[in-house]
XYZ file of N, CA and C in Angstrom:
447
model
N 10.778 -14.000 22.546
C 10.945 -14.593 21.236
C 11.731 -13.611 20.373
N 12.803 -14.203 19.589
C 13.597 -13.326 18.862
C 12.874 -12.853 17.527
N 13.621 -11.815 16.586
C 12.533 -11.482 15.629
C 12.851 -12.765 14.620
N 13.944 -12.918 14.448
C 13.933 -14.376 13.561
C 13.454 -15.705 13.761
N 12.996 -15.994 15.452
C 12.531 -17.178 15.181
C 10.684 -16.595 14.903
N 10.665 -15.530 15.270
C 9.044 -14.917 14.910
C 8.770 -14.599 13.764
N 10.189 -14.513 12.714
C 9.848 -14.877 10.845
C 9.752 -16.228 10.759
N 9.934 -16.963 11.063
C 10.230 -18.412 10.599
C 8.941 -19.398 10.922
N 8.011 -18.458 11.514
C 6.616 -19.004 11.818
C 5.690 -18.742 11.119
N 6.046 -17.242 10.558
C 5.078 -16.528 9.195
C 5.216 -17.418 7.954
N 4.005 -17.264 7.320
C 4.057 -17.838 5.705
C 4.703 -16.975 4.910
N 5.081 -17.632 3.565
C 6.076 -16.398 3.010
C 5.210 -15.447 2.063
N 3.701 -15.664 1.961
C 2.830 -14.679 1.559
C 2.643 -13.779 2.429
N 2.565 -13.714 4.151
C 2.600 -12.567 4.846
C 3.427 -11.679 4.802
N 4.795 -12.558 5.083
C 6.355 -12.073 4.602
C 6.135 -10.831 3.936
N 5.458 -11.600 2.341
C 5.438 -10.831 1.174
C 4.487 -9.316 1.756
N 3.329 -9.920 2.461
C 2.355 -8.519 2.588
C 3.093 -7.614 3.622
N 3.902 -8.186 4.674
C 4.396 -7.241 5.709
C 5.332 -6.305 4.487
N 6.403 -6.877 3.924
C 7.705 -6.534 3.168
C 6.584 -5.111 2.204
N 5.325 -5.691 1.613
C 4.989 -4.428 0.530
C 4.328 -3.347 1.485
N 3.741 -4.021 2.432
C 3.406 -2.415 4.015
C 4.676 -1.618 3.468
N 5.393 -2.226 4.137
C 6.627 -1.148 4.499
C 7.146 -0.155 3.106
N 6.977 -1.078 2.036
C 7.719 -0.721 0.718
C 6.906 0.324 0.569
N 5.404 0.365 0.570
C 4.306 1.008 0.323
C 4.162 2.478 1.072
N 4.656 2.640 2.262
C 4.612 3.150 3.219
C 5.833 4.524 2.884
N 6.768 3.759 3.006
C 8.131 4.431 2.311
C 7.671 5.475 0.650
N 7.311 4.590 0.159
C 7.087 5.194 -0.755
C 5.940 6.393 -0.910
N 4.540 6.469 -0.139
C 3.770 7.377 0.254
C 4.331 8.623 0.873
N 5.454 8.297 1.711
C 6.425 9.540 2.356
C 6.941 10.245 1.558
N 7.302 9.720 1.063
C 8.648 9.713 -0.336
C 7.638 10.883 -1.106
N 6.498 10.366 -1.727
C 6.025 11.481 -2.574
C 5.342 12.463 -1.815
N 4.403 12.441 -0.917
C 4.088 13.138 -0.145
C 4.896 14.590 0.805
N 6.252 13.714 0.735
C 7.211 14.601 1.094
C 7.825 15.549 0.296
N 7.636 15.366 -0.756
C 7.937 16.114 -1.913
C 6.819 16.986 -2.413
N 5.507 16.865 -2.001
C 4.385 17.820 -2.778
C 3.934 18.308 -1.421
N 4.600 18.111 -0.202
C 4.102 19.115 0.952
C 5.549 20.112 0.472
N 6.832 19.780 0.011
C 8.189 20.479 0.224
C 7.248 21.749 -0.820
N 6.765 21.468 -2.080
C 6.658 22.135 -3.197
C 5.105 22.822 -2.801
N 4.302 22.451 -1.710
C 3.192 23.514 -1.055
C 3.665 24.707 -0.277
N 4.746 24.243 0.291
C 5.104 25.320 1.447
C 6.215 26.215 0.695
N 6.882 25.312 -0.526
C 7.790 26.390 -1.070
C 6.580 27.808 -2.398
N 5.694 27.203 -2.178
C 4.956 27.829 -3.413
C 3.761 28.778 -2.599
N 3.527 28.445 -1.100
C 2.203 28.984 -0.905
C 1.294 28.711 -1.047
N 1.323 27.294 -1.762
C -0.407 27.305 -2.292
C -0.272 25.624 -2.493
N -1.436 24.883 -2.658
C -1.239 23.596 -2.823
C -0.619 23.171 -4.200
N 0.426 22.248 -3.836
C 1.567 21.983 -5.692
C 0.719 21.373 -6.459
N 1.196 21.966 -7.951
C 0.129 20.922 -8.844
C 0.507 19.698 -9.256
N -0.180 18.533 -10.090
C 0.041 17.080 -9.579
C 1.294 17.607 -10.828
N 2.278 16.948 -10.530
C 3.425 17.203 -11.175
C 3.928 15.471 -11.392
N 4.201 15.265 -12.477
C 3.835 14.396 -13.538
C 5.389 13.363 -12.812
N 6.705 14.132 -12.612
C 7.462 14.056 -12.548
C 7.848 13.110 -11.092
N 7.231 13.281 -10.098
C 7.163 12.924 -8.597
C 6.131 11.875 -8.870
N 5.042 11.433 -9.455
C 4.335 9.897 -9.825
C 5.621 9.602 -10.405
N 6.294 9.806 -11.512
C 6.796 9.094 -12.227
C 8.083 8.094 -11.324
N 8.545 9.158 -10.231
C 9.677 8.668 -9.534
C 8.609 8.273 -8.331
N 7.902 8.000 -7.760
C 7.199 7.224 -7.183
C 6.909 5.567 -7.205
N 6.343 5.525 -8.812
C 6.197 3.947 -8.988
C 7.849 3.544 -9.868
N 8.642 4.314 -9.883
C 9.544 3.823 -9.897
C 10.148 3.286 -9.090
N 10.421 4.195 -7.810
C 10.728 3.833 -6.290
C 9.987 2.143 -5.855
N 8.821 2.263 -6.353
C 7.826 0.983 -5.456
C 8.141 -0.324 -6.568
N 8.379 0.009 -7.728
C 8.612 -1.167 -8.746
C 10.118 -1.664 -8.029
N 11.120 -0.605 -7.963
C 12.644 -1.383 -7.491
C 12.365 -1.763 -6.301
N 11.860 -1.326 -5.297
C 11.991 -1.552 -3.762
C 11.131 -3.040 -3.533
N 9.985 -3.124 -4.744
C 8.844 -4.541 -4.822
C 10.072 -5.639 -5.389
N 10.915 -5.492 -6.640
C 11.672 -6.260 -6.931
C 12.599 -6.843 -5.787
N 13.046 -5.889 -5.562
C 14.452 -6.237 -4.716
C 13.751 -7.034 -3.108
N 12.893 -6.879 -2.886
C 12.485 -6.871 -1.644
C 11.806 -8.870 -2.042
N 11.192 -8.919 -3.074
C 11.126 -9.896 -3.851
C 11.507 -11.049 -3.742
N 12.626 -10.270 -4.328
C 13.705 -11.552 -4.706
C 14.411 -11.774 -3.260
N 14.726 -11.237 -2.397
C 15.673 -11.335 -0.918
C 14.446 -12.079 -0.421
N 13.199 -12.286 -0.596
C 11.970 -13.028 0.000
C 12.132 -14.314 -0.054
N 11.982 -14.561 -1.535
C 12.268 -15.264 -2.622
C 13.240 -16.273 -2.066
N 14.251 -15.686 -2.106
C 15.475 -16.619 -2.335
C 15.492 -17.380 -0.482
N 14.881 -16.345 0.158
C 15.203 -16.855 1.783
C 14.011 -18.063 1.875
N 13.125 -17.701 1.039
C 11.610 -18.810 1.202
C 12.089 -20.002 0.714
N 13.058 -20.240 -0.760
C 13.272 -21.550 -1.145
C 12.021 -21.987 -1.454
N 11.820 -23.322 -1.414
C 10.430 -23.908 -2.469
C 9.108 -23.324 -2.265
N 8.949 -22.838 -0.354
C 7.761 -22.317 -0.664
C 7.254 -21.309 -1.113
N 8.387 -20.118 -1.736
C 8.094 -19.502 -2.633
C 7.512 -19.852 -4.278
N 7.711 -20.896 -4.592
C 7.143 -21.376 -5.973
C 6.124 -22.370 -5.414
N 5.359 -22.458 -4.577
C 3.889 -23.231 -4.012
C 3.187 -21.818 -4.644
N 1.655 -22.551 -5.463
C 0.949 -21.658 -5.740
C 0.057 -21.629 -4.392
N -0.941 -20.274 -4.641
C -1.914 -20.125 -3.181
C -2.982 -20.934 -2.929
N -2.637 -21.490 -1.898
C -3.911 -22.927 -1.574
C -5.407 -21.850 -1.198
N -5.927 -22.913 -0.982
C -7.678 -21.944 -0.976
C -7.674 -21.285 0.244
N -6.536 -21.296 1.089
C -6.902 -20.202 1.956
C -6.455 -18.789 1.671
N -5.247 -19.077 1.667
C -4.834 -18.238 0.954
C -5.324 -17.291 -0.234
N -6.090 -17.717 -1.232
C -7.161 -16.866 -2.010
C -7.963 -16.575 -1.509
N -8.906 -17.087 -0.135
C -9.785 -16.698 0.418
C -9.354 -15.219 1.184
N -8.204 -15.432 1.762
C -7.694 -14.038 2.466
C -7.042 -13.368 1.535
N -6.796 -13.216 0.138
C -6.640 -12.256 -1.059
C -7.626 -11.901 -1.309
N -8.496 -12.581 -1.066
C -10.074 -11.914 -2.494
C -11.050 -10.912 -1.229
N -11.068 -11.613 0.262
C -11.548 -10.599 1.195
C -10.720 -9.181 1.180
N -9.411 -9.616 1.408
C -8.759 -8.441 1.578
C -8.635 -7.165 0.318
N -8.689 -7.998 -0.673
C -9.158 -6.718 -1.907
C -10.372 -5.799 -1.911
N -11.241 -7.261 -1.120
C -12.620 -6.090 -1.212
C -12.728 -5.150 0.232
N -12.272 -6.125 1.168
C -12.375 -4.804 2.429
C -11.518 -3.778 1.819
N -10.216 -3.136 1.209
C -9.556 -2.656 0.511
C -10.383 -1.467 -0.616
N -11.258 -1.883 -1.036
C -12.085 -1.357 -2.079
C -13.069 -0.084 -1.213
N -13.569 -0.387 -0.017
C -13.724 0.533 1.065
C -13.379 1.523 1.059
N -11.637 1.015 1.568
C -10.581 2.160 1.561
C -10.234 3.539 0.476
N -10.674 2.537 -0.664
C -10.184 3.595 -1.592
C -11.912 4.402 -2.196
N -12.877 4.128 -1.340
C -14.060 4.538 -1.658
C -14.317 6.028 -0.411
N -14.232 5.535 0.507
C -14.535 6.594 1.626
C -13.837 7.340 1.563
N -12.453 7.831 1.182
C -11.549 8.967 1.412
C -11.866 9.730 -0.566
N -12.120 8.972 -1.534
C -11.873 9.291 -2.522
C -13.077 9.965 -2.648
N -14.695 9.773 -1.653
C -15.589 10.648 -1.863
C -15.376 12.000 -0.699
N -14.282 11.569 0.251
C -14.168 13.191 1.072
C -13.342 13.951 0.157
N -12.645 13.166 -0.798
C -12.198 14.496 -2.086
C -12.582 14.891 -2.439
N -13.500 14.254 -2.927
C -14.873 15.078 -3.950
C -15.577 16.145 -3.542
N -15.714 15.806 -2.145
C -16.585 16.800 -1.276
C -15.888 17.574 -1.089
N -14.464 17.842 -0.479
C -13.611 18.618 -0.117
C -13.267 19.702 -1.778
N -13.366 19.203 -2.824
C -13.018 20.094 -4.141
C -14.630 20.855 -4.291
N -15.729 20.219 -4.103
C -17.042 20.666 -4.196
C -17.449 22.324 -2.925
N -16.381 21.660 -2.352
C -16.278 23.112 -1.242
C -15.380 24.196 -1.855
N -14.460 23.498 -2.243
C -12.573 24.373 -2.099
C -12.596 24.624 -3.529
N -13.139 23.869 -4.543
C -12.795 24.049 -5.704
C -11.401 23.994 -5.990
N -10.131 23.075 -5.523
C -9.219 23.156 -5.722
C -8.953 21.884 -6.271
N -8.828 21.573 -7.259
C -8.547 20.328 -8.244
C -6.785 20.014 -7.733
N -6.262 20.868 -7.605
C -4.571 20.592 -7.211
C -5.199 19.593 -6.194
N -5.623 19.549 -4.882
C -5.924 19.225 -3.801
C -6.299 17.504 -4.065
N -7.990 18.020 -5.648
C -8.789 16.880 -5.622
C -7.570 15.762 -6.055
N -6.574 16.135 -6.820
C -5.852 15.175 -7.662
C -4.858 14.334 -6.178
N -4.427 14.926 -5.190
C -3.431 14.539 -4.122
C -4.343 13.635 -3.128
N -5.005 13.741 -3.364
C -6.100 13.136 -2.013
C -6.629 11.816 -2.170
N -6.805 11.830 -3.945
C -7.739 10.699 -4.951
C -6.104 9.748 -4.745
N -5.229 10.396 -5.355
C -3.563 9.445 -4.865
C -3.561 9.113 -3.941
N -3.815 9.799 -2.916
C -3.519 9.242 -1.337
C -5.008 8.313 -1.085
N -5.766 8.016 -1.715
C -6.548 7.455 -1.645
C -6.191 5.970 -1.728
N -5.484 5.958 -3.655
C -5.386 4.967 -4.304
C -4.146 4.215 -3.025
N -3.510 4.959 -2.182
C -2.165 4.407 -1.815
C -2.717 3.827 -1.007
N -3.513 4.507 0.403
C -4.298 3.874 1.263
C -4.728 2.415 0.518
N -5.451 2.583 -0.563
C -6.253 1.172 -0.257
C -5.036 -0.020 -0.994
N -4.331 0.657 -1.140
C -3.062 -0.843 -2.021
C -2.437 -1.182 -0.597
N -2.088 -0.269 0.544
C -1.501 -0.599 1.820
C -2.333 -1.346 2.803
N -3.714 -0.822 2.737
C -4.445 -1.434 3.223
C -5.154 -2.962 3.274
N -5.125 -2.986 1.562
C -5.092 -4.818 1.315
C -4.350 -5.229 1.615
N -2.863 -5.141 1.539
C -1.580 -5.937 2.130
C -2.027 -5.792 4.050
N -2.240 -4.421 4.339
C -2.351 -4.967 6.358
C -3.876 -6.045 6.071
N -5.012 -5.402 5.534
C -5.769 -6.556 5.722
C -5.825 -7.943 5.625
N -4.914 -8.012 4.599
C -4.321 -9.655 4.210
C -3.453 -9.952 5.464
N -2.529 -9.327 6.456
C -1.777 -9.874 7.420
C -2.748 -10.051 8.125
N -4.067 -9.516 8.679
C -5.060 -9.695 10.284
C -5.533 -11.035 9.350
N -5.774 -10.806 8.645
C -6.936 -12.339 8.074
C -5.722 -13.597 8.303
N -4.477 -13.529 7.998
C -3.448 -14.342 8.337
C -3.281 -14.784 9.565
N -3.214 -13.278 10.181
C -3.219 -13.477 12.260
C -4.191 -13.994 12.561
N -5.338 -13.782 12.403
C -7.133 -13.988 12.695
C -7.357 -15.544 12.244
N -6.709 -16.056 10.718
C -7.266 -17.246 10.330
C -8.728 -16.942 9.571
N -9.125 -17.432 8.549
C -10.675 -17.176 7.687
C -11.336 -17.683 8.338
């Protein structure tokens, strides 16, 4: 099966959740790659530097638009169908399995600063937390798609 006739079987809400994985993903590198560059150039873990969030959700706001609208425009009407009840059913699970995500890693921060005492650390981890669980509702929303409610 080619990859285009294997889009053309997806709904264009998966579309949407595969398209923000990736956007999401990219963008976690993106900053991550920049506050490991500024650990190893400094010796010591970088502090949350105001400047690298800022170009972060900038990065994920253009890459969500653009990615959007090329969705958008390829979906045609069933992009303007609002979400039938299944569809909310596999949004509202997937937020809360999601809520998990950003619970279990955001208390090994806690624990990990309660050891290390390094707040630089607690602040990168609680982020990589928040990113996990926004990536994670979008993959959980694709298995509940694959799986069916």
């Amino acid at each position: 099966m080619s990859l285009q006739m294997g889009l053309k079987d997806i709904s264009f809400r998966e579309k949407t959740a595969w398209a923000m994985v990736i956007v999401l993903i990219a963008g976690g590198f993106f900053y991550f790659d920049k506050v490991v560059s500024l650990s190893r150039a400094t010796g010591e873990t970088a502090p949350p530097i105001i400047g690298f969030v800022i170009a972060y959700v900038i990065l994920i706001v253009i890459a969500s638009v653009i990615v959007m609208t090329v969705l958008s425009v390829a979906a045609g009407k069933e992009a303007d169908q609002p979400a039938d009840e299944r569809e909310k059913i596999i949004s509202d699970k997937a937020g809360n399995w999601s809520s998990y995500v950003l619970t279990v890693p955001a208390l090994g921060a806690l624990w990990h600063y309660s050891v290390s005492m390094d707040g630089n650390m607690l602040f990168h981890l609680i982020f990589l937390s928040l990113m996990l669980s926004q990536i994670f509702e979008y993959v959980f929303q694709i298995f509940l798609y694959r799986r069916g409610v």
